[in-house]
Structures are given as C-alpha cells and as structure tokens.
Amino acid sequence: MRKLGVQEWLLSAVMSMYTRAKTVARTVYGNSSSFEVKVGMHHGSALSPQLFVIVVEAISREFRVALPWELLYADDLVVIAETEQDLIKRLNEWKDNVENRHMRVNMNKTKVMISGERQKLLQKAAKWPCGVCGRGVGSISCHKWVYKKCSGIKESMYKVMRSFICRGYSNPVISTGHTSVDIGASANLEVMDKFCYLGDMLSVDGDADAAVEARIRIGWNKFRQLAPLLTNRDISFIRRGRLYSSCVQSSMLHGSETWPVRKENEVALQRAEMRMVRWMCNVKVKDKTSK
C-alpha cells in the first residue's frame, strides 16, 4: 500500500483491523472457541476485495506489460500473445513472480484459446446440415446442399449450378489436433474452442454466435424465474415491461457492445424476445393481432 502512495493514516487504520484479529469456527455442534487469525483477509468484509486488488496491483507493476497484451480484472488474468512461444514465456513470468510472493496460480482453471484456428469439427445442428455453416433443417429432399447465403453466389444459382463448387468441400474444416499447450514444470494447458470470461462467451472464430446463444439461454432462465410476475394479469403491462427490461432484457444483452453482430444473431435475439413477449401477453403465433 505504501508503494501505491496510500496515506499513512489509512494504512494504520487497516492494520489495526487485522491486529490480534480473532474468529470462531461454526460447526453442527455449535461454535468453537475463538482463535487468532494471522494469515489471509477477513472473510465477508467489504474491504477484503479492495485490499486484494491493491496487493495484485503492487505486485504486477514490476513485471507486467501494457494493454492490450494483458487484461487484469481482480484475480482474472488474460494474457495475449502473437505466438505460442511468447505466450508460454509470459505465463511463466506471471507464475514465477506470483509464486515468489507466496501466491499461487490455479493451473487447473487456466485455459488456452487460439484465435482464428478451429480446434474441433463443426457440430451438426440438424439431421441434414448445410455444407458450409453446419445449420440445417430436419428433412430435405437432397442430402447435400448449402444455403445460398453460404454459397457466395449473388446471381441466379441456376446459371452456375454446373460449375458450382461448395466452399465446405473446397475448404473443409478439419481438426488441428492441437489439444494442449505445454508450458513446462509438468503443466499442460487445455486448448478450448470457446471460453466464458467475465460473463461473456469468447470463440476462436471471433464471431458472436456462442455469446448470443449463451445470453439467450441466460435470458430464458431469468424469464422463467420471474414468470409468475411477468405473466400475472393483475399487474399492469407497464410494470411488467419495466421488470422485463431491467431483469431479462439486460441479462440477454450483457456484453453486447463488443459483439461483432451479424444478421443471424439479431434474428435469434428478436425471436427469443418475441416469444417472451407473447408469453407475457398470452398471445399465440397463430393469433392475428395488431402491433
């Protein structure tokens, strides 16, 4: 705290809170006798998270690099590098410096994601998927087909049907076999296709498909939790709309400012929202009502 310029009277106040601090252990047979706590921070204290951030900030100032190569939020760290060797070097620097100060990096929760490199085969979303994007329908007359939007053809497909070559055939998506990264010290980090960081889903493709699917799922969970209130006819539409906007809609759009949104993502969000609104209003799709 002195390294960060904290005033001495504030430092003395914090130290007095941890001097001769005592606590008890709660068991099924009652509370134990009090004992002195000499290591760690007070559990449940509003000051503990701030003290942890101050400690990490003071420690990391000596060896960290500037943005955007490192993103540090509380105890969540993202290290970005252009090559695998640079990544291993930076991770080992963080690991060694933190351990030298009697802290520990949880390697079991540490994952690696290679941007722009698909690690696994595309999952089939339907029985007969599109040859490019993998999405499809349950039944179709021809089992080898692609969406026109995935074909890259802007003119009539009838004119080019004899010479057309599917992009999924010419550039197939294959597995790279890169499933782990060895950083030394008997530590292998798992390579992931997608990873949730600070509530937002990141994908190796750089698109927002995984993030949109995750946020829609979270939105439906919030909606079902509040369904007794959102579908209660004794509550006005204005109040239900405010509750929906503050609790459900906000959870669905969390982190959307950074999404590279495509038209398909907007349609998925709109469909989910319209289903929720129809449920709130007790209106079915086949019912003809004015907007």
PDB file of C-alpha atoms in Angstrom:
ATOM      1  CA  MET A   1       0.000   0.000   0.000  1.00  0.00           C
ATOM      2  CA  ARG A   2       2.929   2.336   0.643  1.00  0.00           C
ATOM      3  CA  LYS A   3       4.232   1.608  -2.878  1.00  0.00           C
ATOM      4  CA  LEU A   4       0.920   2.825  -4.315  1.00  0.00           C
ATOM      5  CA  GLY A   5       1.021   6.046  -2.321  1.00  0.00           C
ATOM      6  CA  VAL A   6      -1.651   5.239   0.265  1.00  0.00           C
ATOM      7  CA  GLN A   7      -1.607   7.723   3.114  1.00  0.00           C
ATOM      8  CA  GLU A   8      -0.117   6.524   6.392  1.00  0.00           C
ATOM      9  CA  TRP A   9      -3.221   7.155   8.484  1.00  0.00           C
ATOM     10  CA  LEU A  10      -5.279   4.924   6.174  1.00  0.00           C
ATOM     11  CA  LEU A  11      -2.601   2.257   6.361  1.00  0.00           C
ATOM     12  CA  SER A  12      -2.658   2.405  10.173  1.00  0.00           C
ATOM     13  CA  ALA A  13      -6.456   2.073  10.190  1.00  0.00           C
ATOM     14  CA  VAL A  14      -6.328  -1.059   8.025  1.00  0.00           C
ATOM     15  CA  MET A  15      -3.523  -2.580  10.096  1.00  0.00           C
ATOM     16  CA  SER A  16      -5.492  -2.005  13.308  1.00  0.00           C
ATOM     17  CA  MET A  17      -8.346  -4.079  11.887  1.00  0.00           C
ATOM     18  CA  TYR A  18      -6.014  -7.056  11.391  1.00  0.00           C
ATOM     19  CA  THR A  19      -4.065  -6.715  14.653  1.00  0.00           C
ATOM     20  CA  ARG A  20      -4.968  -9.525  17.098  1.00  0.00           C
ATOM     21  CA  ALA A  21      -7.983 -10.445  14.988  1.00  0.00           C
ATOM     22  CA  LYS A  22      -9.892 -13.456  16.295  1.00  0.00           C
ATOM     23  CA  THR A  23     -12.626 -15.645  14.867  1.00  0.00           C
ATOM     24  CA  VAL A  24     -14.579 -18.817  15.592  1.00  0.00           C
ATOM     25  CA  ALA A  25     -15.455 -21.888  13.524  1.00  0.00           C
ATOM     26  CA  ARG A  26     -19.151 -22.718  13.231  1.00  0.00           C
ATOM     27  CA  THR A  27     -19.996 -26.447  13.359  1.00  0.00           C
ATOM     28  CA  VAL A  28     -23.131 -28.552  13.740  1.00  0.00           C
ATOM     29  CA  TYR A  29     -22.311 -28.827  17.431  1.00  0.00           C
ATOM     30  CA  GLY A  30     -22.013 -25.083  17.892  1.00  0.00           C
ATOM     31  CA  ASN A  31     -19.235 -22.521  17.707  1.00  0.00           C
ATOM     32  CA  SER A  32     -15.675 -23.384  18.578  1.00  0.00           C
ATOM     33  CA  SER A  33     -13.539 -21.386  20.953  1.00  0.00           C
ATOM     34  CA  SER A  34     -12.020 -18.238  19.488  1.00  0.00           C
ATOM     35  CA  PHE A  35      -8.562 -18.352  17.913  1.00  0.00           C
ATOM     36  CA  GLU A  36      -6.278 -15.725  16.432  1.00  0.00           C
ATOM     37  CA  VAL A  37      -6.065 -15.225  12.631  1.00  0.00           C
ATOM     38  CA  LYS A  38      -2.622 -14.225  11.371  1.00  0.00           C
ATOM     39  CA  VAL A  39      -2.851 -15.118   7.652  1.00  0.00           C
ATOM     40  CA  GLY A  40      -5.300 -14.005   4.964  1.00  0.00           C
ATOM     41  CA  MET A  41      -8.060 -11.423   4.832  1.00  0.00           C
ATOM     42  CA  HIS A  42     -11.336 -11.191   6.697  1.00  0.00           C
ATOM     43  CA  HIS A  43     -13.982 -13.307   5.011  1.00  0.00           C
ATOM     44  CA  GLY A  44     -17.118 -11.320   4.165  1.00  0.00           C
ATOM     45  CA  SER A  45     -15.526  -7.926   4.762  1.00  0.00           C
ATOM     46  CA  ALA A  46     -16.268  -5.229   2.177  1.00  0.00           C
ATOM     47  CA  LEU A  47     -12.649  -4.110   2.453  1.00  0.00           C
ATOM     48  CA  SER A  48     -11.133  -7.510   1.554  1.00  0.00           C
ATOM     49  CA  PRO A  49     -11.683  -7.323  -2.250  1.00  0.00           C
ATOM     50  CA  GLN A  50     -10.149  -3.847  -2.344  1.00  0.00           C
ATOM     51  CA  LEU A  51      -7.114  -4.996  -0.359  1.00  0.00           C
ATOM     52  CA  PHE A  52      -6.655  -7.945  -2.716  1.00  0.00           C
ATOM     53  CA  VAL A  53      -6.746  -5.654  -5.758  1.00  0.00           C
ATOM     54  CA  ILE A  54      -4.171  -3.357  -4.129  1.00  0.00           C
ATOM     55  CA  VAL A  55      -1.837  -6.293  -3.451  1.00  0.00           C
ATOM     56  CA  VAL A  56      -2.111  -7.652  -7.002  1.00  0.00           C
ATOM     57  CA  GLU A  57      -1.623  -4.163  -8.439  1.00  0.00           C
ATOM     58  CA  ALA A  58       1.536  -3.576  -6.387  1.00  0.00           C
ATOM     59  CA  ILE A  59       2.985  -6.977  -7.264  1.00  0.00           C
ATOM     60  CA  SER A  60       2.216  -6.911 -11.003  1.00  0.00           C
ATOM     61  CA  ARG A  61       3.579  -3.420 -11.600  1.00  0.00           C
ATOM     62  CA  GLU A  62       7.117  -4.782 -11.583  1.00  0.00           C
ATOM     63  CA  PHE A  63       6.759  -7.239 -14.485  1.00  0.00           C
ATOM     64  CA  ARG A  64       3.504  -6.723 -16.382  1.00  0.00           C
ATOM     65  CA  VAL A  65       3.247  -5.188 -19.863  1.00  0.00           C
ATOM     66  CA  ALA A  66       0.820  -2.620 -21.193  1.00  0.00           C
ATOM     67  CA  LEU A  67      -2.614  -3.107 -22.710  1.00  0.00           C
ATOM     68  CA  PRO A  68      -3.910  -4.867 -24.733  1.00  0.00           C
ATOM     69  CA  TRP A  69      -1.472  -7.727 -24.166  1.00  0.00           C
ATOM     70  CA  GLU A  70      -2.622  -8.275 -20.574  1.00  0.00           C
ATOM     71  CA  LEU A  71      -6.089  -7.778 -19.114  1.00  0.00           C
ATOM     72  CA  LEU A  72      -6.309  -7.982 -15.318  1.00  0.00           C
ATOM     73  CA  TYR A  73      -9.640  -7.795 -13.528  1.00  0.00           C
ATOM     74  CA  ALA A  74      -9.390  -8.680  -9.808  1.00  0.00           C
ATOM     75  CA  ASP A  75      -7.910 -12.215  -9.892  1.00  0.00           C
ATOM     76  CA  ASP A  76      -8.885 -12.936 -13.531  1.00  0.00           C
ATOM     77  CA  LEU A  77      -5.967 -12.544 -15.936  1.00  0.00           C
ATOM     78  CA  VAL A  78      -5.895 -12.704 -19.738  1.00  0.00           C
ATOM     79  CA  VAL A  79      -2.510 -12.926 -21.450  1.00  0.00           C
ATOM     80  CA  ILE A  80      -2.471 -12.219 -25.197  1.00  0.00           C
ATOM     81  CA  ALA A  81       0.455 -13.106 -27.458  1.00  0.00           C
ATOM     82  CA  GLU A  82       1.079 -13.406 -31.177  1.00  0.00           C
ATOM     83  CA  THR A  83       2.958 -16.725 -30.944  1.00  0.00           C
ATOM     84  CA  GLU A  84       2.804 -19.768 -28.712  1.00  0.00           C
ATOM     85  CA  GLN A  85       6.381 -19.207 -27.524  1.00  0.00           C
ATOM     86  CA  ASP A  86       5.588 -15.652 -26.406  1.00  0.00           C
ATOM     87  CA  LEU A  87       2.502 -16.900 -24.586  1.00  0.00           C
ATOM     88  CA  ILE A  88       4.450 -19.574 -22.704  1.00  0.00           C
ATOM     89  CA  LYS A  89       7.110 -17.021 -21.762  1.00  0.00           C
ATOM     90  CA  ARG A  90       4.588 -14.518 -20.392  1.00  0.00           C
ATOM     91  CA  LEU A  91       2.648 -17.178 -18.458  1.00  0.00           C
ATOM     92  CA  ASN A  92       5.822 -18.471 -16.825  1.00  0.00           C
ATOM     93  CA  GLU A  93       6.830 -14.913 -15.876  1.00  0.00           C
ATOM     94  CA  TRP A  94       3.489 -14.347 -14.173  1.00  0.00           C
ATOM     95  CA  LYS A  95       3.610 -17.758 -12.494  1.00  0.00           C
ATOM     96  CA  ASP A  96       7.156 -17.333 -11.164  1.00  0.00           C
ATOM     97  CA  ASN A  97       6.686 -13.764  -9.917  1.00  0.00           C
ATOM     98  CA  VAL A  98       3.403 -14.543  -8.185  1.00  0.00           C
ATOM     99  CA  GLU A  99       4.728 -17.702  -6.525  1.00  0.00           C
ATOM    100  CA  ASN A 100       7.812 -15.817  -5.285  1.00  0.00           C
ATOM    101  CA  ARG A 101       5.417 -13.635  -3.300  1.00  0.00           C
ATOM    102  CA  HIS A 102       3.673 -16.590  -1.659  1.00  0.00           C
ATOM    103  CA  MET A 103       0.675 -16.575  -4.014  1.00  0.00           C
ATOM    104  CA  ARG A 104      -0.408 -19.289  -6.420  1.00  0.00           C
ATOM    105  CA  VAL A 105      -1.752 -19.517  -9.972  1.00  0.00           C
ATOM    106  CA  ASN A 106      -4.528 -22.085 -10.375  1.00  0.00           C
ATOM    107  CA  MET A 107      -3.326 -24.002 -13.444  1.00  0.00           C
ATOM    108  CA  ASN A 108      -6.431 -26.221 -13.442  1.00  0.00           C
ATOM    109  CA  LYS A 109      -8.561 -23.192 -14.350  1.00  0.00           C
ATOM    110  CA  THR A 110      -6.064 -21.788 -16.848  1.00  0.00           C
ATOM    111  CA  LYS A 111      -7.067 -22.392 -20.479  1.00  0.00           C
ATOM    112  CA  VAL A 112      -5.631 -21.530 -23.889  1.00  0.00           C
ATOM    113  CA  MET A 113      -7.629 -20.351 -26.892  1.00  0.00           C
ATOM    114  CA  ILE A 114      -6.039 -19.949 -30.338  1.00  0.00           C
ATOM    115  CA  SER A 115      -7.907 -17.230 -32.197  1.00  0.00           C
ATOM    116  CA  GLY A 116      -8.789 -17.976 -35.817  1.00  0.00           C
ATOM    117  CA  GLU A 117      -7.992 -21.683 -35.561  1.00  0.00           C
ATOM    118  CA  ARG A 118     -10.821 -24.158 -35.255  1.00  0.00           C
ATOM    119  CA  GLN A 119      -9.820 -26.976 -32.922  1.00  0.00           C
ATOM    120  CA  LYS A 120     -12.789 -29.286 -33.367  1.00  0.00           C
ATOM    121  CA  LEU A 121     -15.105 -30.332 -36.131  1.00  0.00           C
ATOM    122  CA  LEU A 122     -18.264 -28.322 -36.646  1.00  0.00           C
ATOM    123  CA  GLN A 123     -21.140 -29.741 -34.679  1.00  0.00           C
ATOM    124  CA  LYS A 124     -24.129 -30.774 -36.789  1.00  0.00           C
ATOM    125  CA  ALA A 125     -27.073 -28.632 -35.753  1.00  0.00           C
ATOM    126  CA  ALA A 126     -29.615 -30.673 -37.708  1.00  0.00           C
ATOM    127  CA  LYS A 127     -30.076 -34.045 -39.350  1.00  0.00           C
ATOM    128  CA  TRP A 128     -29.172 -32.660 -42.771  1.00  0.00           C
ATOM    129  CA  PRO A 129     -26.883 -29.655 -42.144  1.00  0.00           C
ATOM    130  CA  CYS A 130     -25.677 -27.048 -44.590  1.00  0.00           C
ATOM    131  CA  GLY A 131     -22.316 -27.961 -46.084  1.00  0.00           C
ATOM    132  CA  VAL A 132     -20.760 -24.621 -45.024  1.00  0.00           C
ATOM    133  CA  CYS A 133     -22.276 -23.278 -41.804  1.00  0.00           C
ATOM    134  CA  GLY A 134     -23.498 -26.590 -40.341  1.00  0.00           C
ATOM    135  CA  ARG A 135     -27.043 -25.329 -39.701  1.00  0.00           C
ATOM    136  CA  GLY A 136     -29.910 -27.044 -41.399  1.00  0.00           C
ATOM    137  CA  VAL A 137     -33.397 -28.480 -41.300  1.00  0.00           C
ATOM    138  CA  GLY A 138     -34.915 -31.713 -40.098  1.00  0.00           C
ATOM    139  CA  SER A 139     -35.794 -33.088 -43.524  1.00  0.00           C
ATOM    140  CA  ILE A 140     -34.940 -32.199 -47.104  1.00  0.00           C
ATOM    141  CA  SER A 141     -35.141 -33.920 -50.475  1.00  0.00           C
ATOM    142  CA  CYS A 142     -31.403 -33.519 -51.212  1.00  0.00           C
ATOM    143  CA  HIS A 143     -28.934 -34.516 -48.512  1.00  0.00           C
ATOM    144  CA  LYS A 144     -26.039 -32.483 -49.988  1.00  0.00           C
ATOM    145  CA  TRP A 145     -26.947 -28.809 -50.036  1.00  0.00           C
ATOM    146  CA  VAL A 146     -25.923 -25.326 -48.888  1.00  0.00           C
ATOM    147  CA  TYR A 147     -27.733 -22.113 -48.120  1.00  0.00           C
ATOM    148  CA  LYS A 148     -27.486 -19.542 -50.880  1.00  0.00           C
ATOM    149  CA  LYS A 149     -26.111 -17.017 -48.381  1.00  0.00           C
ATOM    150  CA  CYS A 150     -23.301 -19.520 -47.626  1.00  0.00           C
ATOM    151  CA  SER A 151     -22.520 -20.237 -51.275  1.00  0.00           C
ATOM    152  CA  GLY A 152     -21.111 -16.793 -52.044  1.00  0.00           C
ATOM    153  CA  ILE A 153     -23.229 -16.553 -55.209  1.00  0.00           C
ATOM    154  CA  LYS A 154     -25.129 -13.325 -55.776  1.00  0.00           C
ATOM    155  CA  GLU A 155     -26.697 -14.177 -59.143  1.00  0.00           C
ATOM    156  CA  SER A 156     -29.103 -16.951 -60.041  1.00  0.00           C
ATOM    157  CA  MET A 157     -27.877 -20.357 -58.890  1.00  0.00           C
ATOM    158  CA  TYR A 158     -29.477 -21.966 -61.937  1.00  0.00           C
ATOM    159  CA  LYS A 159     -26.867 -20.314 -64.174  1.00  0.00           C
ATOM    160  CA  VAL A 160     -23.899 -21.646 -62.199  1.00  0.00           C
ATOM    161  CA  MET A 161     -25.218 -24.971 -60.973  1.00  0.00           C
ATOM    162  CA  ARG A 162     -22.975 -26.966 -63.327  1.00  0.00           C
ATOM    163  CA  SER A 163     -19.761 -25.213 -62.290  1.00  0.00           C
ATOM    164  CA  PHE A 164     -20.596 -24.564 -58.627  1.00  0.00           C
ATOM    165  CA  ILE A 165     -18.183 -25.991 -56.015  1.00  0.00           C
ATOM    166  CA  CYS A 166     -19.230 -25.829 -52.376  1.00  0.00           C
ATOM    167  CA  ARG A 167     -16.867 -23.881 -50.114  1.00  0.00           C
ATOM    168  CA  GLY A 168     -17.288 -26.570 -47.489  1.00  0.00           C
ATOM    169  CA  TYR A 169     -15.847 -29.081 -49.962  1.00  0.00           C
ATOM    170  CA  SER A 170     -13.020 -26.922 -51.300  1.00  0.00           C
ATOM    171  CA  ASN A 171     -12.027 -25.644 -47.799  1.00  0.00           C
ATOM    172  CA  PRO A 172     -13.101 -28.330 -45.335  1.00  0.00           C
ATOM    173  CA  VAL A 173     -12.994 -27.647 -41.611  1.00  0.00           C
ATOM    174  CA  ILE A 174     -10.673 -30.185 -40.039  1.00  0.00           C
ATOM    175  CA  SER A 175      -9.320 -30.747 -36.572  1.00  0.00           C
ATOM    176  CA  THR A 176      -5.820 -29.438 -35.982  1.00  0.00           C
ATOM    177  CA  GLY A 177      -5.098 -31.990 -33.251  1.00  0.00           C
ATOM    178  CA  HIS A 178      -3.778 -29.179 -31.019  1.00  0.00           C
ATOM    179  CA  THR A 179      -5.488 -30.062 -27.750  1.00  0.00           C
ATOM    180  CA  SER A 180      -2.970 -28.825 -25.147  1.00  0.00           C
ATOM    181  CA  VAL A 181      -0.042 -26.468 -24.647  1.00  0.00           C
ATOM    182  CA  ASP A 182       2.981 -27.490 -22.592  1.00  0.00           C
ATOM    183  CA  ILE A 183       4.357 -24.570 -20.577  1.00  0.00           C
ATOM    184  CA  GLY A 184       6.919 -26.605 -18.651  1.00  0.00           C
ATOM    185  CA  ALA A 185       7.025 -27.519 -14.962  1.00  0.00           C
ATOM    186  CA  SER A 186       4.791 -30.522 -15.743  1.00  0.00           C
ATOM    187  CA  ALA A 187       1.863 -28.254 -16.647  1.00  0.00           C
ATOM    188  CA  ASN A 188      -0.278 -28.802 -19.742  1.00  0.00           C
ATOM    189  CA  LEU A 189      -2.980 -26.254 -20.503  1.00  0.00           C
ATOM    190  CA  GLU A 190      -6.110 -27.374 -22.308  1.00  0.00           C
ATOM    191  CA  VAL A 191      -6.893 -25.699 -25.644  1.00  0.00           C
ATOM    192  CA  MET A 192     -10.522 -24.531 -25.836  1.00  0.00           C
ATOM    193  CA  ASP A 193     -12.791 -23.565 -28.734  1.00  0.00           C
ATOM    194  CA  LYS A 194     -14.767 -21.168 -26.543  1.00  0.00           C
ATOM    195  CA  PHE A 195     -14.376 -19.774 -23.064  1.00  0.00           C
ATOM    196  CA  CYS A 196     -16.500 -17.672 -20.730  1.00  0.00           C
ATOM    197  CA  TYR A 197     -14.673 -14.610 -19.400  1.00  0.00           C
ATOM    198  CA  LEU A 198     -16.427 -12.083 -17.149  1.00  0.00           C
ATOM    199  CA  GLY A 199     -19.818 -13.392 -18.237  1.00  0.00           C
ATOM    200  CA  ASP A 200     -19.171 -13.127 -21.970  1.00  0.00           C
ATOM    201  CA  MET A 201     -18.512 -16.108 -24.228  1.00  0.00           C
ATOM    202  CA  LEU A 202     -15.413 -15.844 -26.427  1.00  0.00           C
ATOM    203  CA  SER A 203     -14.949 -18.036 -29.519  1.00  0.00           C
ATOM    204  CA  VAL A 204     -11.966 -18.937 -31.663  1.00  0.00           C
ATOM    205  CA  ASP A 205     -13.894 -17.869 -34.756  1.00  0.00           C
ATOM    206  CA  GLY A 206     -14.169 -14.311 -33.490  1.00  0.00           C
ATOM    207  CA  ASP A 207     -17.931 -14.227 -34.083  1.00  0.00           C
ATOM    208  CA  ALA A 208     -20.775 -13.693 -31.639  1.00  0.00           C
ATOM    209  CA  ASP A 209     -22.657 -16.965 -32.201  1.00  0.00           C
ATOM    210  CA  ALA A 210     -21.548 -18.600 -28.951  1.00  0.00           C
ATOM    211  CA  ALA A 211     -22.088 -15.385 -26.953  1.00  0.00           C
ATOM    212  CA  VAL A 212     -25.600 -14.878 -28.362  1.00  0.00           C
ATOM    213  CA  GLU A 213     -26.603 -18.482 -27.648  1.00  0.00           C
ATOM    214  CA  ALA A 214     -25.301 -18.230 -24.082  1.00  0.00           C
ATOM    215  CA  ARG A 215     -27.038 -14.902 -23.378  1.00  0.00           C
ATOM    216  CA  ILE A 216     -30.348 -16.165 -24.809  1.00  0.00           C
ATOM    217  CA  ARG A 217     -30.109 -19.190 -22.541  1.00  0.00           C
ATOM    218  CA  ILE A 218     -29.446 -16.950 -19.534  1.00  0.00           C
ATOM    219  CA  GLY A 219     -32.319 -14.679 -20.559  1.00  0.00           C
ATOM    220  CA  TRP A 220     -34.734 -17.608 -20.624  1.00  0.00           C
ATOM    221  CA  ASN A 221     -33.565 -18.713 -17.177  1.00  0.00           C
ATOM    222  CA  LYS A 222     -34.268 -15.221 -15.826  1.00  0.00           C
ATOM    223  CA  PHE A 223     -37.637 -15.141 -17.567  1.00  0.00           C
ATOM    224  CA  ARG A 224     -38.732 -18.468 -16.085  1.00  0.00           C
ATOM    225  CA  GLN A 225     -37.685 -17.329 -12.625  1.00  0.00           C
ATOM    226  CA  LEU A 226     -39.847 -14.200 -12.971  1.00  0.00           C
ATOM    227  CA  ALA A 227     -42.667 -15.887 -14.927  1.00  0.00           C
ATOM    228  CA  PRO A 228     -45.153 -15.709 -12.005  1.00  0.00           C
ATOM    229  CA  LEU A 229     -44.807 -11.908 -12.050  1.00  0.00           C
ATOM    230  CA  LEU A 230     -44.349 -11.347 -15.789  1.00  0.00           C
ATOM    231  CA  THR A 231     -47.472 -13.350 -16.653  1.00  0.00           C
ATOM    232  CA  ASN A 232     -49.615 -12.058 -13.789  1.00  0.00           C
ATOM    233  CA  ARG A 233     -52.614 -10.259 -15.300  1.00  0.00           C
ATOM    234  CA  ASP A 234     -53.220  -8.347 -12.082  1.00  0.00           C
ATOM    235  CA  ILE A 235     -50.032  -6.394 -12.764  1.00  0.00           C
ATOM    236  CA  SER A 236     -50.155  -3.729 -15.452  1.00  0.00           C
ATOM    237  CA  PHE A 237     -48.242  -4.126 -18.715  1.00  0.00           C
ATOM    238  CA  ILE A 238     -46.171  -1.053 -17.862  1.00  0.00           C
ATOM    239  CA  ARG A 239     -44.836  -2.548 -14.635  1.00  0.00           C
ATOM    240  CA  ARG A 240     -44.269  -5.937 -16.239  1.00  0.00           C
ATOM    241  CA  GLY A 241     -42.460  -4.253 -19.123  1.00  0.00           C
ATOM    242  CA  ARG A 242     -40.172  -2.392 -16.724  1.00  0.00           C
ATOM    243  CA  LEU A 243     -39.430  -5.619 -14.863  1.00  0.00           C
ATOM    244  CA  TYR A 244     -38.698  -7.393 -18.144  1.00  0.00           C
ATOM    245  CA  SER A 245     -36.380  -4.622 -19.356  1.00  0.00           C
ATOM    246  CA  SER A 246     -34.411  -4.361 -16.102  1.00  0.00           C
ATOM    247  CA  CYS A 247     -34.021  -8.086 -15.360  1.00  0.00           C
ATOM    248  CA  VAL A 248     -34.499 -10.167 -18.509  1.00  0.00           C
ATOM    249  CA  GLN A 249     -33.538  -7.921 -21.401  1.00  0.00           C
ATOM    250  CA  SER A 250     -30.469  -6.566 -19.619  1.00  0.00           C
ATOM    251  CA  SER A 251     -29.191 -10.102 -18.952  1.00  0.00           C
ATOM    252  CA  MET A 252     -29.676 -11.052 -22.607  1.00  0.00           C
ATOM    253  CA  LEU A 253     -27.714  -8.028 -23.839  1.00  0.00           C
ATOM    254  CA  HIS A 254     -24.877  -8.187 -21.303  1.00  0.00           C
ATOM    255  CA  GLY A 255     -21.604  -7.543 -23.138  1.00  0.00           C
ATOM    256  CA  SER A 256     -23.345  -6.944 -26.477  1.00  0.00           C
ATOM    257  CA  GLU A 257     -21.398  -3.701 -27.001  1.00  0.00           C
ATOM    258  CA  THR A 258     -18.375  -5.782 -28.029  1.00  0.00           C
ATOM    259  CA  TRP A 259     -20.173  -8.355 -30.202  1.00  0.00           C
ATOM    260  CA  PRO A 260     -19.452  -8.479 -33.966  1.00  0.00           C
ATOM    261  CA  VAL A 261     -23.160  -8.920 -34.609  1.00  0.00           C
ATOM    262  CA  ARG A 262     -24.448 -10.454 -37.820  1.00  0.00           C
ATOM    263  CA  LYS A 263     -27.975 -10.538 -39.173  1.00  0.00           C
ATOM    264  CA  GLU A 264     -28.455 -14.116 -37.937  1.00  0.00           C
ATOM    265  CA  ASN A 265     -27.599 -13.026 -34.387  1.00  0.00           C
ATOM    266  CA  GLU A 266     -30.114 -10.174 -34.495  1.00  0.00           C
ATOM    267  CA  VAL A 267     -32.809 -12.543 -35.750  1.00  0.00           C
ATOM    268  CA  ALA A 268     -32.073 -15.036 -32.940  1.00  0.00           C
ATOM    269  CA  LEU A 269     -32.350 -12.304 -30.288  1.00  0.00           C
ATOM    270  CA  GLN A 270     -35.545 -10.919 -31.816  1.00  0.00           C
ATOM    271  CA  ARG A 271     -37.174 -14.350 -31.963  1.00  0.00           C
ATOM    272  CA  ALA A 272     -36.339 -15.066 -28.330  1.00  0.00           C
ATOM    273  CA  GLU A 273     -37.688 -11.694 -27.249  1.00  0.00           C
ATOM    274  CA  MET A 274     -40.908 -12.065 -29.250  1.00  0.00           C
ATOM    275  CA  ARG A 275     -41.535 -15.481 -27.700  1.00  0.00           C
ATOM    276  CA  MET A 276     -41.162 -13.951 -24.236  1.00  0.00           C
ATOM    277  CA  VAL A 277     -43.446 -11.018 -25.089  1.00  0.00           C
ATOM    278  CA  ARG A 278     -46.120 -13.365 -26.474  1.00  0.00           C
ATOM    279  CA  TRP A 279     -45.899 -15.430 -23.284  1.00  0.00           C
ATOM    280  CA  MET A 280     -46.329 -12.295 -21.174  1.00  0.00           C
ATOM    281  CA  CYS A 281     -49.309 -11.153 -23.223  1.00  0.00           C
ATOM    282  CA  ASN A 282     -50.814 -14.657 -23.503  1.00  0.00           C
ATOM    283  CA  VAL A 283     -50.807 -14.399 -27.295  1.00  0.00           C
ATOM    284  CA  LYS A 284     -50.033 -17.261 -29.664  1.00  0.00           C
ATOM    285  CA  VAL A 285     -48.328 -17.065 -33.035  1.00  0.00           C
ATOM    286  CA  LYS A 286     -51.489 -18.007 -34.919  1.00  0.00           C
ATOM    287  CA  ASP A 287     -53.490 -15.242 -33.211  1.00  0.00           C
ATOM    288  CA  LYS A 288     -53.939 -12.244 -35.509  1.00  0.00           C
ATOM    289  CA  THR A 289     -53.356  -9.102 -33.511  1.00  0.00           C
ATOM    290  CA  SER A 290     -52.253  -5.627 -34.419  1.00  0.00           C
ATOM    291  CA  LYS A 291     -48.746  -4.499 -33.449  1.00  0.00           C
TER     292      LYS A 291
END
